PDB file of C-alpha atoms in Angstrom:
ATOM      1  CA  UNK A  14     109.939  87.061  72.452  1.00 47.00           C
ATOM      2  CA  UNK A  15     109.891  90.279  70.167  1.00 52.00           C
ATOM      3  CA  UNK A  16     107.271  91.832  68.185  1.00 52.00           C
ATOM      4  CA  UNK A  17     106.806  95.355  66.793  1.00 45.00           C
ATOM      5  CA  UNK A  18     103.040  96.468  66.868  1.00 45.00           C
ATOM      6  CA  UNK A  19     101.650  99.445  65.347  1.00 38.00           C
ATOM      7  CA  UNK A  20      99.544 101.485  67.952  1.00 35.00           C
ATOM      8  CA  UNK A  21      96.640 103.891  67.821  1.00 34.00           C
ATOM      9  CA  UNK A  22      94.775 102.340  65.117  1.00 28.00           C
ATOM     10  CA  UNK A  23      97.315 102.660  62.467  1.00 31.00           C
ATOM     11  CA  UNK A  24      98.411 105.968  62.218  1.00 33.00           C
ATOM     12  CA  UNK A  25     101.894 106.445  60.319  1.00 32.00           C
ATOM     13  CA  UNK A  26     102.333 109.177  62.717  1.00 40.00           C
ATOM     14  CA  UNK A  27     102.007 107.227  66.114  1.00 47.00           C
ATOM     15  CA  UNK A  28     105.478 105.658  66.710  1.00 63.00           C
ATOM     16  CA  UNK A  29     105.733 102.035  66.598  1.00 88.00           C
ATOM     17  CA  UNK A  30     106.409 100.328  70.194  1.00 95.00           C
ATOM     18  CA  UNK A  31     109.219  97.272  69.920  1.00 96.00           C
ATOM     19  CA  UNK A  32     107.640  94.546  73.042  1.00 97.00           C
ATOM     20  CA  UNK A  33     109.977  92.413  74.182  1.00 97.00           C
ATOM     21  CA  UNK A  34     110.173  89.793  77.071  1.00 98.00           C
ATOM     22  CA  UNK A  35     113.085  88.926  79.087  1.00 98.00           C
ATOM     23  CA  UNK A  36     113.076  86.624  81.989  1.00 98.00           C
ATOM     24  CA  UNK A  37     115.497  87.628  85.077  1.00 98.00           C
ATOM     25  CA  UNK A  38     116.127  86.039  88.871  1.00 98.00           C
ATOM     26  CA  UNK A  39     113.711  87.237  90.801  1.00 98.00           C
ATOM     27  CA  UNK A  40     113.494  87.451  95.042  1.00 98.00           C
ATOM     28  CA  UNK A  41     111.917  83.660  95.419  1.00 97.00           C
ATOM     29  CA  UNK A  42     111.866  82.713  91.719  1.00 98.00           C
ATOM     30  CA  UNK A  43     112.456  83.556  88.394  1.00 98.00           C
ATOM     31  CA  UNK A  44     109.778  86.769  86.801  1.00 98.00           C
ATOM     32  CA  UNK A  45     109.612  87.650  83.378  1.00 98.00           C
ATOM     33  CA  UNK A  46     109.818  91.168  82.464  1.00 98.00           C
ATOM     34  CA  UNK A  47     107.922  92.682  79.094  1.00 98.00           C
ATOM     35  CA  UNK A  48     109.573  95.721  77.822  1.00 98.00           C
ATOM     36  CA  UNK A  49     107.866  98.815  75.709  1.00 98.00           C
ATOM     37  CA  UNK A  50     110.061 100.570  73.811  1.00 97.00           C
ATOM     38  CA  UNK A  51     109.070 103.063  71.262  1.00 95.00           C
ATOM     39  CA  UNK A  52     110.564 103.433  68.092  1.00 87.00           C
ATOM     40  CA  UNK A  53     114.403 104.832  68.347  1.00 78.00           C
ATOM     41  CA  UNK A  54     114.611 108.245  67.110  1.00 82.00           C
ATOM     42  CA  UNK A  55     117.493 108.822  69.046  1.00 84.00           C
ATOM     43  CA  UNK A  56     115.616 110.484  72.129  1.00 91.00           C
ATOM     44  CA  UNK A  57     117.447 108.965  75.623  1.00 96.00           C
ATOM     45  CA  UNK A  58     113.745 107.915  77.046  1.00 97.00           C
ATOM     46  CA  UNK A  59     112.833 107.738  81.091  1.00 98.00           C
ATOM     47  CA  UNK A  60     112.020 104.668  82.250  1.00 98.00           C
ATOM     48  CA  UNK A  61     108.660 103.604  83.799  1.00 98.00           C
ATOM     49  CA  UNK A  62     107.977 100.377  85.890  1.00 99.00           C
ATOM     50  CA  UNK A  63     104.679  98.876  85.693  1.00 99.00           C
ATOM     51  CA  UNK A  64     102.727  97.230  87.768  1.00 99.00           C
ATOM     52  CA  UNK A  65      99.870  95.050  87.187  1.00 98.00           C
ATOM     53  CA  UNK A  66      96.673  94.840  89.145  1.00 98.00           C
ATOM     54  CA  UNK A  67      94.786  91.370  90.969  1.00 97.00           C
ATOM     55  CA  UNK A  68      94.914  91.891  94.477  1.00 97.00           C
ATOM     56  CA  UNK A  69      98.455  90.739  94.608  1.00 98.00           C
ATOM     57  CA  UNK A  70      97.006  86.754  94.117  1.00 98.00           C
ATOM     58  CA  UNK A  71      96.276  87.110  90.461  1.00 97.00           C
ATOM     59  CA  UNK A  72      97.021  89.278  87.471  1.00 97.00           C
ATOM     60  CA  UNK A  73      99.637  88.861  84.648  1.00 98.00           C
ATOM     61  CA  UNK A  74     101.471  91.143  81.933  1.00 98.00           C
ATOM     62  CA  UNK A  75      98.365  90.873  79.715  1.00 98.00           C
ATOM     63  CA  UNK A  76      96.141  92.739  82.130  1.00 97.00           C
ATOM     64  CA  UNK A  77      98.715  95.943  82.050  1.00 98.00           C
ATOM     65  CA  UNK A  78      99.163  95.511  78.401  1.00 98.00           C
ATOM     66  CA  UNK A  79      96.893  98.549  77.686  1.00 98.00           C
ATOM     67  CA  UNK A  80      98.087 100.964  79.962  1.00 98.00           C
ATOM     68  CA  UNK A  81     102.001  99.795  79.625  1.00 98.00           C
ATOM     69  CA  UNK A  82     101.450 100.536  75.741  1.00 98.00           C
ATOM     70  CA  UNK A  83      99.994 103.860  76.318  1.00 98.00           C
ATOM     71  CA  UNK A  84     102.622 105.314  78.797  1.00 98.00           C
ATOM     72  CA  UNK A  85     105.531 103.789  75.949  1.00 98.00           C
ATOM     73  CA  UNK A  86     103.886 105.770  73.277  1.00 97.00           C
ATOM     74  CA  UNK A  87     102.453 108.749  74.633  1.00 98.00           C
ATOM     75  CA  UNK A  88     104.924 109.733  76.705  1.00 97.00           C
ATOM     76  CA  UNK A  89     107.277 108.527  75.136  1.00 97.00           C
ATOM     77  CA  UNK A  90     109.165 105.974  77.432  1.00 98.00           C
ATOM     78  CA  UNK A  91     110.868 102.672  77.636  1.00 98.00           C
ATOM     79  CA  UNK A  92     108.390 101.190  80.283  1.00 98.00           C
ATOM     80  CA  UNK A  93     108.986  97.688  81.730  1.00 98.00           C
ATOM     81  CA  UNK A  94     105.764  95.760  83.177  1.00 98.00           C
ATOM     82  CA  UNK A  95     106.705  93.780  85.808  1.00 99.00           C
ATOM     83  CA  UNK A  96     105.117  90.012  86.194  1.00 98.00           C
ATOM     84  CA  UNK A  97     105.929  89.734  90.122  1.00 98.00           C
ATOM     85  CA  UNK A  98     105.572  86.879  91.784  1.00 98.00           C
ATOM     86  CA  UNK A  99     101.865  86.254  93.435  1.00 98.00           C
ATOM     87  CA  UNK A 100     100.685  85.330  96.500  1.00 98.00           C
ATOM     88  CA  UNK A 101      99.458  82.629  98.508  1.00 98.00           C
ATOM     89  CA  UNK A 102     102.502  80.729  97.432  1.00 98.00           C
ATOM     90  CA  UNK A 103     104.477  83.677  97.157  1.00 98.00           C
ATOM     91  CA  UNK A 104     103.575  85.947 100.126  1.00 98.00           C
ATOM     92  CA  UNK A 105     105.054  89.655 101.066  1.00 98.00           C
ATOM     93  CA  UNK A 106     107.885  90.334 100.346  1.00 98.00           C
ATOM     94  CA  UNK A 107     108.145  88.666  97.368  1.00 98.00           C
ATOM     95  CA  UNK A 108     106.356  91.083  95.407  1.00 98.00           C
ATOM     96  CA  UNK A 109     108.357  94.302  96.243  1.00 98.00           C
ATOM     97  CA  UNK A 110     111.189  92.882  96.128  1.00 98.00           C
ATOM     98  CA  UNK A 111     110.736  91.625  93.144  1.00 98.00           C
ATOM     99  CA  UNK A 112     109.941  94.955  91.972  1.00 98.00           C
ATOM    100  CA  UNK A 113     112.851  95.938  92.640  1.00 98.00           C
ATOM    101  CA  UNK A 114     114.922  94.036  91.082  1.00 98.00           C
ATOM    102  CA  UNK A 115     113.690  94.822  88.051  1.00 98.00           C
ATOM    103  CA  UNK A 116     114.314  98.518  88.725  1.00 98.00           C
ATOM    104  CA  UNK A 117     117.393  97.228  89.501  1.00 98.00           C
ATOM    105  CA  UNK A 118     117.428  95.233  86.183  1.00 98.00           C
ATOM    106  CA  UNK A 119     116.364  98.415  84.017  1.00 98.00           C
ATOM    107  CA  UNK A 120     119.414 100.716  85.254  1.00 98.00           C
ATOM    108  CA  UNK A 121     121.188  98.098  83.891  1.00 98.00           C
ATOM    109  CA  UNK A 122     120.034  97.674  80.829  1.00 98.00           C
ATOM    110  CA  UNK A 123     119.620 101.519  80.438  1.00 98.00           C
ATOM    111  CA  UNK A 124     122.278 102.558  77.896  1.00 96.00           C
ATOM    112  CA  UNK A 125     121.696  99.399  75.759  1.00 95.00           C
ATOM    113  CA  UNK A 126     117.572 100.817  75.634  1.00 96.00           C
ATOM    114  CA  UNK A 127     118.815 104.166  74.935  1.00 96.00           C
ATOM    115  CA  UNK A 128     117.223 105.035  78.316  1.00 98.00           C
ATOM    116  CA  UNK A 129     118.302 107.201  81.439  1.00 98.00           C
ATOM    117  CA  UNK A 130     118.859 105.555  83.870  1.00 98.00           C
ATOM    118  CA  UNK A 131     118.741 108.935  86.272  1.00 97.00           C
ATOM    119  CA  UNK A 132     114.886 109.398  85.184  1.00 98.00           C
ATOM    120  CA  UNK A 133     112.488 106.789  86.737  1.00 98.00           C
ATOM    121  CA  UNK A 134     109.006 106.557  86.829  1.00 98.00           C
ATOM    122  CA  UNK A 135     106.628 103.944  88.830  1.00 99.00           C
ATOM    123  CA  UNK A 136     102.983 103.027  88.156  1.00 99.00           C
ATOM    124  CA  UNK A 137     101.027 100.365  89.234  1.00 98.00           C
ATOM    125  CA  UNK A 138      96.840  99.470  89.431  1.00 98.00           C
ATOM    126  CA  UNK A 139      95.012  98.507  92.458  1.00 97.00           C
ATOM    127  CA  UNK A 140      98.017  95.961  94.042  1.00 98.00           C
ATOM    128  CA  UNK A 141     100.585  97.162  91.641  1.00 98.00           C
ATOM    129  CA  UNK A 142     100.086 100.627  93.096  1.00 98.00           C
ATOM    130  CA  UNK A 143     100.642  99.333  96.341  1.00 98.00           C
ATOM    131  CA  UNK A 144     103.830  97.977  94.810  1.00 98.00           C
ATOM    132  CA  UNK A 145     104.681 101.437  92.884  1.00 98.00           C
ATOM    133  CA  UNK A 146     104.776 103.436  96.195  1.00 98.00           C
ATOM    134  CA  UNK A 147     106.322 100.825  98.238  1.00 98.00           C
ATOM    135  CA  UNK A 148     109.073 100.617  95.636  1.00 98.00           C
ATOM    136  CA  UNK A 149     109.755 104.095  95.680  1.00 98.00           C
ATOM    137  CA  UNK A 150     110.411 103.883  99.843  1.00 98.00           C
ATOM    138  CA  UNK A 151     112.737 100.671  98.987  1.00 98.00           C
ATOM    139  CA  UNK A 152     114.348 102.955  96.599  1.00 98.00           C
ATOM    140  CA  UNK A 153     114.513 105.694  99.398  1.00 98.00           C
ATOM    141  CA  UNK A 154     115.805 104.052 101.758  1.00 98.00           C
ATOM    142  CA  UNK A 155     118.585 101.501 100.051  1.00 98.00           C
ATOM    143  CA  UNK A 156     120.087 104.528  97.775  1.00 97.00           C
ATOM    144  CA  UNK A 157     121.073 102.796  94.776  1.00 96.00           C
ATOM    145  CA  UNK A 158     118.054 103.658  92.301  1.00 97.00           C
ATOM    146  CA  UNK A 159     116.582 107.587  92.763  1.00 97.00           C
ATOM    147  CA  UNK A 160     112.463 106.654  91.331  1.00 98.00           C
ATOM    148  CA  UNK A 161     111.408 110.853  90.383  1.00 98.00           C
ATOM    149  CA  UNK A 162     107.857 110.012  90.132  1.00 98.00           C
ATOM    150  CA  UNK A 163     104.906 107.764  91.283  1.00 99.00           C
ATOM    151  CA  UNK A 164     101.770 107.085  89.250  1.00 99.00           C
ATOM    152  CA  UNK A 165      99.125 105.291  91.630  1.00 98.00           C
ATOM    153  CA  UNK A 166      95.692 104.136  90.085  1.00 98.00           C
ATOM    154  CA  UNK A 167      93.167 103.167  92.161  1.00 97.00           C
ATOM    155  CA  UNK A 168      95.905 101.939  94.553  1.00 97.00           C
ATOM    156  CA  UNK A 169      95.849  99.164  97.982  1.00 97.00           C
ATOM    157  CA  UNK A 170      96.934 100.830 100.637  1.00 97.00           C
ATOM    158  CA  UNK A 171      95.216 100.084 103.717  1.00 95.00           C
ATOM    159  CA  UNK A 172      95.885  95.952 105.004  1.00 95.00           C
ATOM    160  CA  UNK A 173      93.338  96.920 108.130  1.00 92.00           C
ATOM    161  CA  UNK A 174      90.851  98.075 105.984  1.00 88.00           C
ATOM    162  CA  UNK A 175      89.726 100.691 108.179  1.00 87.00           C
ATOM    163  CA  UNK A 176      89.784 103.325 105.099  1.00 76.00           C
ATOM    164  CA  UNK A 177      87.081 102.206 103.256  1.00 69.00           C
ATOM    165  CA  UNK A 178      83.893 103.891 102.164  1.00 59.00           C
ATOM    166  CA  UNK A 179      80.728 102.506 102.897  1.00 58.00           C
ATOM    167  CA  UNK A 180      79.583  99.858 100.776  1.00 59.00           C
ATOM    168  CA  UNK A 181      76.196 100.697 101.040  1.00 56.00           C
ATOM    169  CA  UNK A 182      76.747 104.277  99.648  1.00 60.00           C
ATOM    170  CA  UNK A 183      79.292 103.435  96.925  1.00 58.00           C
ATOM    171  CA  UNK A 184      77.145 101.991  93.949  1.00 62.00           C
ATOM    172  CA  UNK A 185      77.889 100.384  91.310  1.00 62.00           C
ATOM    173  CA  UNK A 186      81.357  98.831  92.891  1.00 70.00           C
ATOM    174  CA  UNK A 187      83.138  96.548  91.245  1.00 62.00           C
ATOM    175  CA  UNK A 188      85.452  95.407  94.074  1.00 73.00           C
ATOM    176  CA  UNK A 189      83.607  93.969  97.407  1.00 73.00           C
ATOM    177  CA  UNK A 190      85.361  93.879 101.280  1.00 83.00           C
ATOM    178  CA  UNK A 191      85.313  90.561 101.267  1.00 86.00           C
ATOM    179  CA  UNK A 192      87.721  90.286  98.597  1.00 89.00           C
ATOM    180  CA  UNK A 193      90.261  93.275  99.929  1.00 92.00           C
ATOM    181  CA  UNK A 194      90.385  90.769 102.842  1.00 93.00           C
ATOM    182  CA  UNK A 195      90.787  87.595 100.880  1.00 96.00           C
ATOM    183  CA  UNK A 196      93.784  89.537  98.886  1.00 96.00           C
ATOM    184  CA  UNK A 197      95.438  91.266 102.083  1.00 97.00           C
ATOM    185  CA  UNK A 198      95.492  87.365 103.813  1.00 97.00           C
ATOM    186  CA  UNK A 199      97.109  85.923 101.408  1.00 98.00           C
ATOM    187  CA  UNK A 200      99.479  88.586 100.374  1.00 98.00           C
ATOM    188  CA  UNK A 201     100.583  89.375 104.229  1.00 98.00           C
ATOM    189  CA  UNK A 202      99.624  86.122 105.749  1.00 97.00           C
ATOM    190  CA  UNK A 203     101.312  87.049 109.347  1.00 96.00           C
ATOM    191  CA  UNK A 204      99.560  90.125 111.254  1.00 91.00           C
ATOM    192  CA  UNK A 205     102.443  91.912 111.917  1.00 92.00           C
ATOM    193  CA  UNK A 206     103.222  92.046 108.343  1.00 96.00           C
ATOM    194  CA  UNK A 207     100.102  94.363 108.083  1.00 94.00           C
ATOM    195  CA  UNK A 208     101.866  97.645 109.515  1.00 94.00           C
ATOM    196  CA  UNK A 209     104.939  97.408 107.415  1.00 97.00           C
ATOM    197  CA  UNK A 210     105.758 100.269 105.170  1.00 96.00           C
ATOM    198  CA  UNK A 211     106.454  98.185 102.249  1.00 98.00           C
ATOM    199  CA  UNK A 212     103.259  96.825 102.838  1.00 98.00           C
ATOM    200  CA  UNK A 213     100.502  99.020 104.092  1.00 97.00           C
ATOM    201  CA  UNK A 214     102.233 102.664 103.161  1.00 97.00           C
ATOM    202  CA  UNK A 215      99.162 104.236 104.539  1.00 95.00           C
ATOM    203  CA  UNK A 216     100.265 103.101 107.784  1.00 94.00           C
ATOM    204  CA  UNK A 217     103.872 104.643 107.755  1.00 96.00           C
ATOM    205  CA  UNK A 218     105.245 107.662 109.080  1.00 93.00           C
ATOM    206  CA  UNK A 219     108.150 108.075 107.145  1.00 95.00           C
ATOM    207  CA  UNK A 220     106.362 109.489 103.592  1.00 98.00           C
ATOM    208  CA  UNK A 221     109.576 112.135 103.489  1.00 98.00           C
ATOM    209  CA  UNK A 222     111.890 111.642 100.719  1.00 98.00           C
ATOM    210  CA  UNK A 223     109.372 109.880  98.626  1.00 98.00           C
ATOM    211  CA  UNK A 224     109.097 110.875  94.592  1.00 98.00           C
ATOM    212  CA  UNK A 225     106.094 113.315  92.935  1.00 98.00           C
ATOM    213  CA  UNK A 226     103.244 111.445  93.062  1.00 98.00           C
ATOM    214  CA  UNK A 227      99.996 110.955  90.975  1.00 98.00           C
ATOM    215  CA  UNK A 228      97.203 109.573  92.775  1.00 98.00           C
ATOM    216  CA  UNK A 229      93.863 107.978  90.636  1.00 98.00           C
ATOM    217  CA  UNK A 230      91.015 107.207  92.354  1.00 96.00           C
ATOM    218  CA  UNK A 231      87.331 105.945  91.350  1.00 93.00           C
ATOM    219  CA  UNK A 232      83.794 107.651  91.921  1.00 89.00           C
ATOM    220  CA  UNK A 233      82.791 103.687  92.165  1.00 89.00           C
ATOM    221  CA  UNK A 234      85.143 102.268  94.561  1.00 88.00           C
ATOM    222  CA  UNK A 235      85.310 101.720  97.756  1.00 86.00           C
ATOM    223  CA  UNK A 236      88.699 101.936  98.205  1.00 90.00           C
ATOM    224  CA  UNK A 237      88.797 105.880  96.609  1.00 90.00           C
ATOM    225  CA  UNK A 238      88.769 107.177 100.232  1.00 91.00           C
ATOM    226  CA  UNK A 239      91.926 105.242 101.338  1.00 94.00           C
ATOM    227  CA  UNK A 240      93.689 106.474  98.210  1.00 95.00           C
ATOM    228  CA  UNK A 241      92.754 110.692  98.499  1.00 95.00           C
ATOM    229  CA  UNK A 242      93.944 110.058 102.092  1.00 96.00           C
ATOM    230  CA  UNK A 243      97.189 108.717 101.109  1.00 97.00           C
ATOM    231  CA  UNK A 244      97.718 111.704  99.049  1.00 98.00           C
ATOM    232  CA  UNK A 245      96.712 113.960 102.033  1.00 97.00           C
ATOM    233  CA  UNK A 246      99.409 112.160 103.803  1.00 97.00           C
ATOM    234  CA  UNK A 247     102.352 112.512 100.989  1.00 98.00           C
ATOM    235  CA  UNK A 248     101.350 116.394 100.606  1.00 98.00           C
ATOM    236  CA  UNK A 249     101.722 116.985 104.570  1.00 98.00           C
ATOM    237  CA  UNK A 250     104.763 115.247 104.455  1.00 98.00           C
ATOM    238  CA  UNK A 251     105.716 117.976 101.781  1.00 98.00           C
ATOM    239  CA  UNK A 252     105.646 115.609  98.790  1.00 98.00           C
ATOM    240  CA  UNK A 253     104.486 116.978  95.559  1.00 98.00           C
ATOM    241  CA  UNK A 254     100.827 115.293  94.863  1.00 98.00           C
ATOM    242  CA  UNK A 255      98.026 115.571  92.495  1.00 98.00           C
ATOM    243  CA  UNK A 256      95.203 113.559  93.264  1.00 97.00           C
ATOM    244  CA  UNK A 257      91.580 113.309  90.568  1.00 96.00           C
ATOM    245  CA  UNK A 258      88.803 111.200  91.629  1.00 95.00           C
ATOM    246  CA  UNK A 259      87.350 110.075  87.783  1.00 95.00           C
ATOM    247  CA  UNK A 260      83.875 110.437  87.725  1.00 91.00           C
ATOM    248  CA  UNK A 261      81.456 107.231  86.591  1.00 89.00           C
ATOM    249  CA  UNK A 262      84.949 105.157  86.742  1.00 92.00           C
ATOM    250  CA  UNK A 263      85.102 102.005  88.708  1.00 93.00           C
ATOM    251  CA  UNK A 264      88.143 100.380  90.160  1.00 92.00           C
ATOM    252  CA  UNK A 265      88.839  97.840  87.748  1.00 93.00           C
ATOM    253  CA  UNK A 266      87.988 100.177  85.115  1.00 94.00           C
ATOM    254  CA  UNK A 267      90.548 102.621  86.451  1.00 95.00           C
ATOM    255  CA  UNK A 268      93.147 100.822  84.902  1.00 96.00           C
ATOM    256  CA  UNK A 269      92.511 101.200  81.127  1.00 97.00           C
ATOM    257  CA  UNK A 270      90.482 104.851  81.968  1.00 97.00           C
ATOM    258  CA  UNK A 271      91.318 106.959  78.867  1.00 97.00           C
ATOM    259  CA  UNK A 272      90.986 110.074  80.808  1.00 97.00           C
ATOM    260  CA  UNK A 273      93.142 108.307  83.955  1.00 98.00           C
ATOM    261  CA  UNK A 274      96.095 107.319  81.652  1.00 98.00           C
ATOM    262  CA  UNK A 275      96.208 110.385  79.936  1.00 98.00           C
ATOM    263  CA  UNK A 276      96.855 112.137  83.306  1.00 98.00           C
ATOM    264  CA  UNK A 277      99.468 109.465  84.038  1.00 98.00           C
ATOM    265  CA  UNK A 278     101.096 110.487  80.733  1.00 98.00           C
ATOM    266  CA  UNK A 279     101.257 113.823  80.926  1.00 98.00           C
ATOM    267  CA  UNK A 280     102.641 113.616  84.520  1.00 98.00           C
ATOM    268  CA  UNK A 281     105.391 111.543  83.697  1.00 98.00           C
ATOM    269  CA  UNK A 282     105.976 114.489  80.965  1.00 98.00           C
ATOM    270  CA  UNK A 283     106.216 116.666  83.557  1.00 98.00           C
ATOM    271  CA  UNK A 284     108.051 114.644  86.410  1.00 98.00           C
ATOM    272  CA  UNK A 285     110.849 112.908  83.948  1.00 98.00           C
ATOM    273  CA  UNK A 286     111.215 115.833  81.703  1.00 92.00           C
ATOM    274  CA  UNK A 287     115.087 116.361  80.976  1.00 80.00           C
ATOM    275  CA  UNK A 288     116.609 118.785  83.433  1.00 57.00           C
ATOM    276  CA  UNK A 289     116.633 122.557  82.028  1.00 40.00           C
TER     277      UNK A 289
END
């Protein structure tokens, strides 16, 4: 599939994005992939990977389709949303690895995007943060793909759930305990699985060597305590972090958040800038 939309309401001088989906092996079956590509000027763009919300059991391209569009356009860059494989039937690892794969699948197909394949960005919501930042340690540690920056919003980090504020003090939540715990059993259906670092990165010790990150949370969720920890842990482990808790923002909400993505774009500015 290929279509050419016109974003930001019609405005001859907002570039045109080109979406197109391609459908590639992934770890237990095959994922499509739906690529963002703004209009060729003959810029060599970064590449972002995006990851999609749903607790790691639901969610599909559609649902990133906003914030995918805006990171393409904005910043600009060829970004590549990720439909990963979901859980129950397709329980950790699936996802990450998955993930990467198509990080693996955009070096690739770099040079034919005119895209750089030295200049790579992840961003996820709510599970597809989780994803983002566990990507970026598979990255790490394998050494084939360098990610340079990591985009969180509103991210699940914590399987054991001992991170998270008090429901009786957060209002207006759109995200209960009950269902983190639904989401985390049938994403990591074996305990063990629940202290893995490319599963529960707020439970590892080795943060070192992991990209810039950006971290998103929500005045309105409960799970905005478990994320401004996880950036207290990247910036003692000497990792360059910004962290903004959004104000009257709720998680779900996070993830189409004008003010949210426009930090996300102008930190991928920053992070996947051309070298001086």
């Amino acid at each position: 599939m290929a279509t050419t939309l016109d974003q930001g309401l019609g405005q001859s001088t907002v570039p045109r994005l080109c979406i197109e989906e391609v459908r590639i092996t992934g770890h237990a079956q095959p994922i499509v992939l739906r690529s963002y590509r703004p209009a060729s000027d003959g810029t060599v763009l970064p590449i972002v990977l995006y990851f999609h919300g749903g607790g790691f059991t639901k969610g599909t391209l559609d649902d990133a389709e906003i914030a995918a569009a805006t990171i393409a356009r904005d910043t600009p860059a060829w970004v590549v949303s990720v439909g990963y494989s979901l859980a129950p039937e397709f329980p950790f690892p699936a996802a990450p690895e998955d993930g990467y794969r198509a990080a693996q699948w955009a070096v690739a197909h770099a040079r034919a995007q005119r895209a750089d394949p030295h200049r790579i960005g992840v961003a996820g919501h709510d599970a597809g943060g989780n994803l983002a930042t566990c990507i970026a340690a598979i990255a790490r540690d394998r050494g084939d793909i360098v990610i340079s920056a990591q985009a969180l919003l509103a991210p699940l980090l914590d399987p054991s759930m001992t991170r998270l504020a008090d429901e009786r003090k957060v209002t207006g939540s759109d995200l209960g305990m009950s269902e983190c715990a639904r989401c985390y059993r049938a994403y990591l259906p074996s305990a063990s699985q629940r202290l893995h670092p490319y599963a529960a990165p707020l439970e590892s010790r080795r943060l070192v060597g992991l990209p810039p990150a950006l971290i998103a949370s929500a005045e309105h969720d409960l799970l905005h305590i478990e994320a401004e920890k996880y950036a207290g842990e990247l910036i003692a482990a000497g990792i360059p972090t910004e962290v903004t808790r959004h104000c009257k923002a709720s998680h779900h909400g996070l993830a189409t958040h004008p003010g949210a993505l426009h930090d996300v774009v102008a930190f991928f500015k920053k992070r996947l800038s051309r070298a001086k």
